[in-house]
mmCIF file of C-alpha atoms in Angstrom:
data_model
loop_
_atom_site.group_PDB
_atom_site.id
_atom_site.type_symbol
_atom_site.label_atom_id
_atom_site.label_comp_id
_atom_site.label_asym_id
_atom_site.label_seq_id
_atom_site.Cartn_x
_atom_site.Cartn_y
_atom_site.Cartn_z
ATOM 1 C CA MET A 14 1.638 1.987 78.690
ATOM 2 C CA ARG A 15 -1.641 2.252 76.812
ATOM 3 C CA ALA A 16 -4.116 4.945 75.837
ATOM 4 C CA ASN A 17 -6.989 5.558 73.464
ATOM 5 C CA LEU A 18 -6.487 8.628 71.328
ATOM 6 C CA GLN A 19 -8.903 10.472 69.054
ATOM 7 C CA LEU A 20 -6.596 12.970 67.362
ATOM 8 C CA ASN A 21 -9.389 15.111 65.954
ATOM 9 C CA ASP A 22 -12.815 14.706 64.402
ATOM 10 C CA ASN A 23 -11.358 13.870 60.974
ATOM 11 C CA SER A 24 -8.395 11.750 61.967
ATOM 12 C CA LEU A 25 -7.496 8.214 62.971
ATOM 13 C CA ASN A 26 -8.796 6.823 66.221
ATOM 14 C CA THR A 27 -6.074 4.638 67.738
ATOM 15 C CA ARG A 28 -5.069 2.670 70.782
ATOM 16 C CA HIS A 29 -1.373 2.992 71.378
ATOM 17 C CA TYR A 30 1.385 1.640 73.579
ATOM 18 C CA ILE A 31 4.736 3.308 74.244
ATOM 19 C CA LEU A 32 8.017 1.801 75.415
ATOM 20 C CA SER A 33 11.578 3.138 75.740
ATOM 21 C CA HIS A 34 14.196 1.089 77.616
ATOM 22 C CA PRO A 35 17.998 1.295 78.043
ATOM 23 C CA GLY A 36 18.443 -2.427 77.381
ATOM 24 C CA LYS A 37 21.765 -3.667 78.747
ATOM 25 C CA ARG A 38 23.258 -0.165 78.650
ATOM 26 C CA LYS A 39 23.450 2.310 81.512
ATOM 27 C CA LEU A 40 22.248 5.232 79.401
ATOM 28 C CA ASN A 41 19.160 5.370 77.193
ATOM 29 C CA GLU A 42 19.975 7.376 74.063
ATOM 30 C CA ASP A 43 16.516 6.705 72.570
ATOM 31 C CA ASN A 44 13.604 9.095 72.945
ATOM 32 C CA VAL A 45 9.946 8.879 71.993
ATOM 33 C CA TYR A 46 7.232 11.466 71.436
ATOM 34 C CA PRO A 47 4.913 11.676 73.185
ATOM 35 C CA GLN A 48 6.704 10.295 76.229
ATOM 36 C CA HIS A 49 3.406 9.436 77.919
ATOM 37 C CA VAL A 50 0.368 7.821 76.351
ATOM 38 C CA ASP A 51 -1.992 10.378 77.864
ATOM 39 C CA ALA A 52 0.027 13.441 76.795
ATOM 40 C CA GLU A 53 -2.293 16.308 75.923
ATOM 41 C CA GLY A 54 -1.911 17.993 72.554
ATOM 42 C CA ALA A 55 0.150 15.229 70.936
ATOM 43 C CA ARG A 56 -0.884 14.739 67.313
ATOM 44 C CA THR A 57 2.231 13.048 65.980
ATOM 45 C CA PHE A 58 4.322 10.048 67.018
ATOM 46 C CA LEU A 59 8.119 9.808 66.924
ATOM 47 C CA VAL A 60 10.938 7.438 67.786
ATOM 48 C CA CYS A 61 14.454 8.903 67.858
ATOM 49 C CA ASP A 62 17.752 7.090 68.401
ATOM 50 C CA GLY A 63 20.825 9.078 69.416
ATOM 51 C CA VAL A 64 23.663 8.113 67.105
ATOM 52 C CA GLY A 65 26.215 5.891 68.800
ATOM 53 C CA GLY A 66 29.755 7.180 68.643
ATOM 54 C CA SER A 67 28.635 10.797 68.457
ATOM 55 C CA ASN A 68 28.644 13.148 71.420
ATOM 56 C CA ARG A 69 25.656 13.156 73.743
ATOM 57 C CA GLY A 70 23.305 10.972 71.737
ATOM 58 C CA GLU A 71 20.741 11.134 74.545
ATOM 59 C CA VAL A 72 20.704 14.933 74.301
ATOM 60 C CA ALA A 73 20.373 14.856 70.521
ATOM 61 C CA SER A 74 17.434 12.430 70.512
ATOM 62 C CA ASP A 75 15.662 14.413 73.237
ATOM 63 C CA ILE A 76 16.047 17.709 71.374
ATOM 64 C CA VAL A 77 15.009 16.194 68.038
ATOM 65 C CA SER A 78 11.944 14.405 69.420
ATOM 66 C CA ARG A 79 10.669 17.421 71.345
ATOM 67 C CA SER A 80 11.406 19.898 68.561
ATOM 68 C CA ILE A 81 9.739 17.928 65.763
ATOM 69 C CA GLY A 82 6.931 16.653 67.981
ATOM 70 C CA THR A 83 5.990 20.112 69.218
ATOM 71 C CA HIS A 84 6.311 21.684 65.770
ATOM 72 C CA LEU A 85 3.958 19.182 64.128
ATOM 73 C CA SER A 86 1.535 18.740 67.020
ATOM 74 C CA TYR A 87 0.660 22.419 66.975
ATOM 75 C CA ALA A 88 0.918 23.132 63.237
ATOM 76 C CA SER A 89 -2.344 24.299 61.666
ATOM 77 C CA GLU A 90 -1.659 22.032 58.683
ATOM 78 C CA VAL A 91 0.842 19.224 58.167
ATOM 79 C CA ASN A 92 2.210 18.385 54.733
ATOM 80 C CA PRO A 93 5.645 17.405 53.364
ATOM 81 C CA GLN A 94 6.883 20.988 53.553
ATOM 82 C CA THR A 95 5.765 21.300 57.183
ATOM 83 C CA ILE A 96 7.646 18.104 57.999
ATOM 84 C CA CYS A 97 10.817 19.398 56.316
ATOM 85 C CA ASP A 98 10.433 22.660 58.234
ATOM 86 C CA ALA A 99 10.127 20.703 61.496
ATOM 87 C CA ILE A 100 13.346 18.837 60.747
ATOM 88 C CA ARG A 101 15.152 22.091 59.923
ATOM 89 C CA SER A 102 13.876 23.488 63.215
ATOM 90 C CA ALA A 103 15.325 20.463 65.026
ATOM 91 C CA GLU A 104 18.688 21.024 63.334
ATOM 92 C CA GLN A 105 18.624 24.659 64.434
ATOM 93 C CA SER A 106 17.846 23.561 67.998
ATOM 94 C CA LEU A 107 20.813 21.178 67.939
ATOM 95 C CA ASN A 108 23.062 23.965 66.668
ATOM 96 C CA ALA A 109 21.875 26.351 69.364
ATOM 97 C CA HIS A 110 22.511 23.750 72.063
ATOM 98 C CA SER A 111 25.986 22.967 70.721
ATOM 99 C CA GLU A 112 26.880 26.649 70.772
ATOM 100 C CA LEU A 113 25.975 26.827 74.451
ATOM 101 C CA TYR A 114 27.546 23.464 75.308
ATOM 102 C CA PRO A 115 30.589 22.804 73.077
ATOM 103 C CA GLU A 116 30.994 19.311 74.516
ATOM 104 C CA CYS A 117 27.849 18.384 72.567
ATOM 105 C CA LYS A 118 29.233 19.319 69.144
ATOM 106 C CA GLY A 119 28.850 16.485 66.675
ATOM 107 C CA MET A 120 25.670 15.090 68.245
ATOM 108 C CA ALA A 121 23.082 13.460 65.994
ATOM 109 C CA SER A 122 19.895 11.404 66.042
ATOM 110 C CA THR A 123 17.716 9.315 63.771
ATOM 111 C CA VAL A 124 13.966 9.881 63.581
ATOM 112 C CA VAL A 125 10.920 8.026 62.328
ATOM 113 C CA GLY A 126 7.531 9.705 62.568
ATOM 114 C CA PHE A 127 3.855 9.007 61.934
ATOM 115 C CA HIS A 128 1.321 11.820 61.553
ATOM 116 C CA PRO A 129 -2.356 10.980 60.845
ATOM 117 C CA ASN A 130 -4.030 13.480 58.529
ATOM 118 C CA SER A 131 -7.429 11.894 57.832
ATOM 119 C CA GLU A 132 -9.582 8.957 58.901
ATOM 120 C CA SER A 133 -7.638 6.650 56.572
ATOM 121 C CA SER A 134 -4.292 8.268 55.785
ATOM 122 C CA ALA A 135 -1.120 9.477 57.461
ATOM 123 C CA PHE A 136 2.289 10.889 56.655
ATOM 124 C CA VAL A 137 5.370 8.812 57.441
ATOM 125 C CA TYR A 138 8.798 10.443 57.542
ATOM 126 C CA TRP A 139 12.248 9.266 58.564
ATOM 127 C CA VAL A 140 15.968 9.919 58.642
ATOM 128 C CA GLY A 141 18.373 7.096 59.514
ATOM 129 C CA ASP A 142 17.565 3.494 60.429
ATOM 130 C CA SER A 143 14.652 3.818 62.846
ATOM 131 C CA ARG A 144 11.684 2.123 61.170
ATOM 132 C CA LEU A 145 7.941 2.110 60.685
ATOM 133 C CA TYR A 146 5.898 -0.973 59.791
ATOM 134 C CA HIS A 147 2.292 -0.939 58.543
ATOM 135 C CA ILE A 148 0.788 -4.345 59.292
ATOM 136 C CA ARG A 149 -2.607 -5.853 58.483
ATOM 137 C CA LYS A 150 -3.633 -9.336 59.611
ATOM 138 C CA GLY A 151 -0.028 -10.445 60.016
ATOM 139 C CA GLU A 152 1.108 -9.093 56.641
ATOM 140 C CA VAL A 153 3.573 -6.228 56.249
ATOM 141 C CA LEU A 154 1.971 -3.757 53.841
ATOM 142 C CA TYR A 155 4.727 -1.177 54.128
ATOM 143 C CA ARG A 156 8.155 -0.824 55.722
ATOM 144 C CA THR A 157 10.408 2.197 55.638
ATOM 145 C CA ARG A 158 13.734 1.816 53.839
ATOM 146 C CA ASP A 159 16.717 2.410 56.144
ATOM 147 C CA HIS A 160 19.264 5.106 55.353
ATOM 148 C CA SER A 161 22.077 2.658 56.095
ATOM 149 C CA LEU A 162 25.110 1.155 54.411
ATOM 150 C CA VAL A 163 23.776 -2.397 54.499
ATOM 151 C CA GLN A 164 20.414 -1.319 53.028
ATOM 152 C CA LEU A 165 22.286 0.363 50.176
ATOM 153 C CA MET A 166 24.255 -2.849 49.632
ATOM 154 C CA VAL A 167 21.014 -4.852 49.589
ATOM 155 C CA ASP A 168 19.535 -2.446 47.033
ATOM 156 C CA GLN A 169 22.638 -2.848 44.867
ATOM 157 C CA GLY A 170 22.504 -6.637 45.096
ATOM 158 C CA HIS A 171 25.685 -7.032 47.159
ATOM 159 C CA LEU A 172 23.933 -8.429 50.251
ATOM 160 C CA THR A 173 20.782 -10.387 50.992
ATOM 161 C CA GLU A 174 18.403 -9.180 53.703
ATOM 162 C CA GLU A 175 19.645 -11.977 55.981
ATOM 163 C CA GLU A 176 23.292 -11.085 55.356
ATOM 164 C CA ALA A 177 22.511 -7.441 56.083
ATOM 165 C CA ARG A 178 20.850 -8.365 59.377
ATOM 166 C CA LYS A 179 23.994 -10.213 60.502
ATOM 167 C CA SER A 180 26.563 -7.796 59.072
ATOM 168 C CA ASN A 181 29.031 -6.096 61.418
ATOM 169 C CA ARG A 182 28.363 -2.934 59.394
ATOM 170 C CA LYS A 183 24.619 -2.881 60.039
ATOM 171 C CA ASN A 184 24.886 0.087 62.423
ATOM 172 C CA ILE A 185 26.503 2.401 59.862
ATOM 173 C CA ILE A 186 23.885 4.947 58.821
ATOM 174 C CA LEU A 187 24.143 7.263 55.825
ATOM 175 C CA GLN A 188 22.389 10.259 57.322
ATOM 176 C CA ALA A 189 20.983 11.607 60.574
ATOM 177 C CA ILE A 190 19.639 14.841 62.018
ATOM 178 C CA SER A 191 22.683 16.628 63.394
ATOM 179 C CA ASP A 192 24.242 19.936 64.324
ATOM 180 C CA GLY A 193 26.766 21.756 62.135
ATOM 181 C CA ASN A 194 26.143 22.303 58.432
ATOM 182 C CA ARG A 195 24.985 18.785 57.598
ATOM 183 C CA PHE A 196 21.364 18.966 56.494
ATOM 184 C CA ALA A 197 19.254 15.815 56.543
ATOM 185 C CA THR A 198 17.082 14.861 53.596
ATOM 186 C CA PRO A 199 14.057 13.038 55.013
ATOM 187 C CA ASP A 200 12.060 10.465 53.123
ATOM 188 C CA ILE A 201 8.367 11.345 53.311
ATOM 189 C CA THR A 202 5.481 9.219 52.123
ATOM 190 C CA GLU A 203 1.727 9.123 52.635
ATOM 191 C CA LEU A 204 0.016 5.915 53.692
ATOM 192 C CA THR A 205 -3.519 5.738 52.325
ATOM 193 C CA GLU A 206 -6.377 3.306 52.867
ATOM 194 C CA ILE A 207 -5.456 2.652 56.490
ATOM 195 C CA GLU A 208 -8.176 0.434 57.953
ATOM 196 C CA SER A 209 -9.616 -0.495 61.315
ATOM 197 C CA GLY A 210 -7.483 -3.216 62.890
ATOM 198 C CA ASP A 211 -4.293 -2.121 61.137
ATOM 199 C CA ILE A 212 -1.162 -1.875 63.281
ATOM 200 C CA LEU A 213 1.574 0.729 62.943
ATOM 201 C CA LEU A 214 4.917 0.116 64.632
ATOM 202 C CA LEU A 215 7.586 2.788 65.090
ATOM 203 C CA LEU A 216 10.826 1.394 66.483
ATOM 204 C CA SER A 217 14.525 1.886 67.037
ATOM 205 C CA ASP A 218 16.960 -0.750 65.797
ATOM 206 C CA GLY A 219 17.372 -2.131 69.321
ATOM 207 C CA ILE A 220 13.913 -3.715 69.027
ATOM 208 C CA LEU A 221 15.049 -5.772 66.035
ATOM 209 C CA GLU A 222 18.149 -6.906 67.917
ATOM 210 C CA GLY A 223 15.962 -8.485 70.574
ATOM 211 C CA CYS A 224 13.039 -9.455 68.368
ATOM 212 C CA PRO A 225 13.886 -9.845 64.650
ATOM 213 C CA GLU A 226 11.311 -8.830 62.061
ATOM 214 C CA SER A 227 9.949 -12.343 61.498
ATOM 215 C CA GLU A 228 9.389 -12.833 65.246
ATOM 216 C CA LEU A 229 7.882 -9.370 65.534
ATOM 217 C CA ILE A 230 5.278 -10.140 62.876
ATOM 218 C CA GLU A 231 4.619 -13.590 64.352
ATOM 219 C CA GLN A 232 3.895 -12.101 67.783
ATOM 220 C CA LEU A 233 1.458 -9.609 66.287
ATOM 221 C CA SER A 234 -0.342 -12.229 64.213
ATOM 222 C CA LYS A 235 -0.998 -14.702 67.025
ATOM 223 C CA CYS A 236 -2.360 -12.467 69.791
ATOM 224 C CA GLU A 237 -3.896 -9.069 70.467
ATOM 225 C CA LEU A 238 -1.650 -6.019 70.438
ATOM 226 C CA LYS A 239 -1.516 -5.597 74.222
ATOM 227 C CA SER A 240 -0.211 -9.139 74.731
ATOM 228 C CA ALA A 241 2.154 -8.928 71.753
ATOM 229 C CA PHE A 242 3.563 -5.659 73.070
ATOM 230 C CA LYS A 243 4.359 -7.310 76.413
ATOM 231 C CA GLU A 244 5.998 -10.305 74.720
ATOM 232 C CA ILE A 245 8.134 -8.060 72.517
ATOM 233 C CA ARG A 246 9.281 -6.153 75.581
ATOM 234 C CA VAL A 247 10.242 -9.366 77.398
ATOM 235 C CA LYS A 248 12.232 -10.626 74.397
ATOM 236 C CA CYS A 249 14.084 -7.324 74.066
ATOM 237 C CA GLU A 250 14.874 -7.136 77.781
ATOM 238 C CA GLU A 251 16.400 -10.604 77.531
ATOM 239 C CA LYS A 252 18.285 -10.322 74.242
ATOM 240 C CA SER A 253 18.898 -6.718 73.221
ATOM 241 C CA ARG A 254 22.190 -5.139 74.278
ATOM 242 C CA ASP A 255 21.145 -1.839 72.719
ATOM 243 C CA ASN A 256 18.559 0.695 73.868
ATOM 244 C CA PHE A 257 15.145 -0.185 72.445
ATOM 245 C CA SER A 258 12.031 1.902 71.858
ATOM 246 C CA LEU A 259 8.647 1.075 70.379
ATOM 247 C CA ILE A 260 5.388 2.879 69.709
ATOM 248 C CA ALA A 261 2.611 0.489 68.675
ATOM 249 C CA LEU A 262 -0.670 1.885 67.357
ATOM 250 C CA GLU A 263 -3.816 -0.052 66.524
ATOM 251 C CA VAL A 264 -6.460 1.652 64.411
ATOM 252 C CA GLU A 265 -9.961 1.339 65.833
#
């Protein structure tokens, strides 16, 4: 799916493509915001991945994506405090749902979000192992750092990036947005000097299962975004056992 989006007179003008697919699984526990490229009022972009092994991951990711997306899309101003408030609001929504439906207790979701705030800058925020990449001319300028066990082991020098990618512990995350009294601590950063032609990718870990980072960058460097997006989808449909979701934005 594709759309052109002018967020406001002082913000980034982007073309974007949105994909969310169950992969080889019967149930898709991923959610994206907006769910449609032509959604009115959307001013922020999110990918959420319901935590495997927890109750009702598909419910958690849906609640988190809609709660944060709505909160930020209609906020008069977005800054790090607004983003933290949106995440707290999502946690409250999860708690309220769990109170009504006890079978959902223990549900949780990751999130990665992108919120443009000027013609050349945007806030990036995340909890868990869903990622954002900022790419220019085939070069990764920025990549979020996963809240995961293997990322911690890489940081401490116990694993290489390649070993982490192949580890049977790669799906263990250190935090998520959840119900109960567990409060997530998001990482928030501001990307500046975003330029025309830059590509922003928001994705769940299922994308990397079907199309590892090196292949992802290669696809984007050898053809236009629309074609690369289709190729990435084909690779993931063939190889990814997990749900996979991707929002790809190209700055105009």
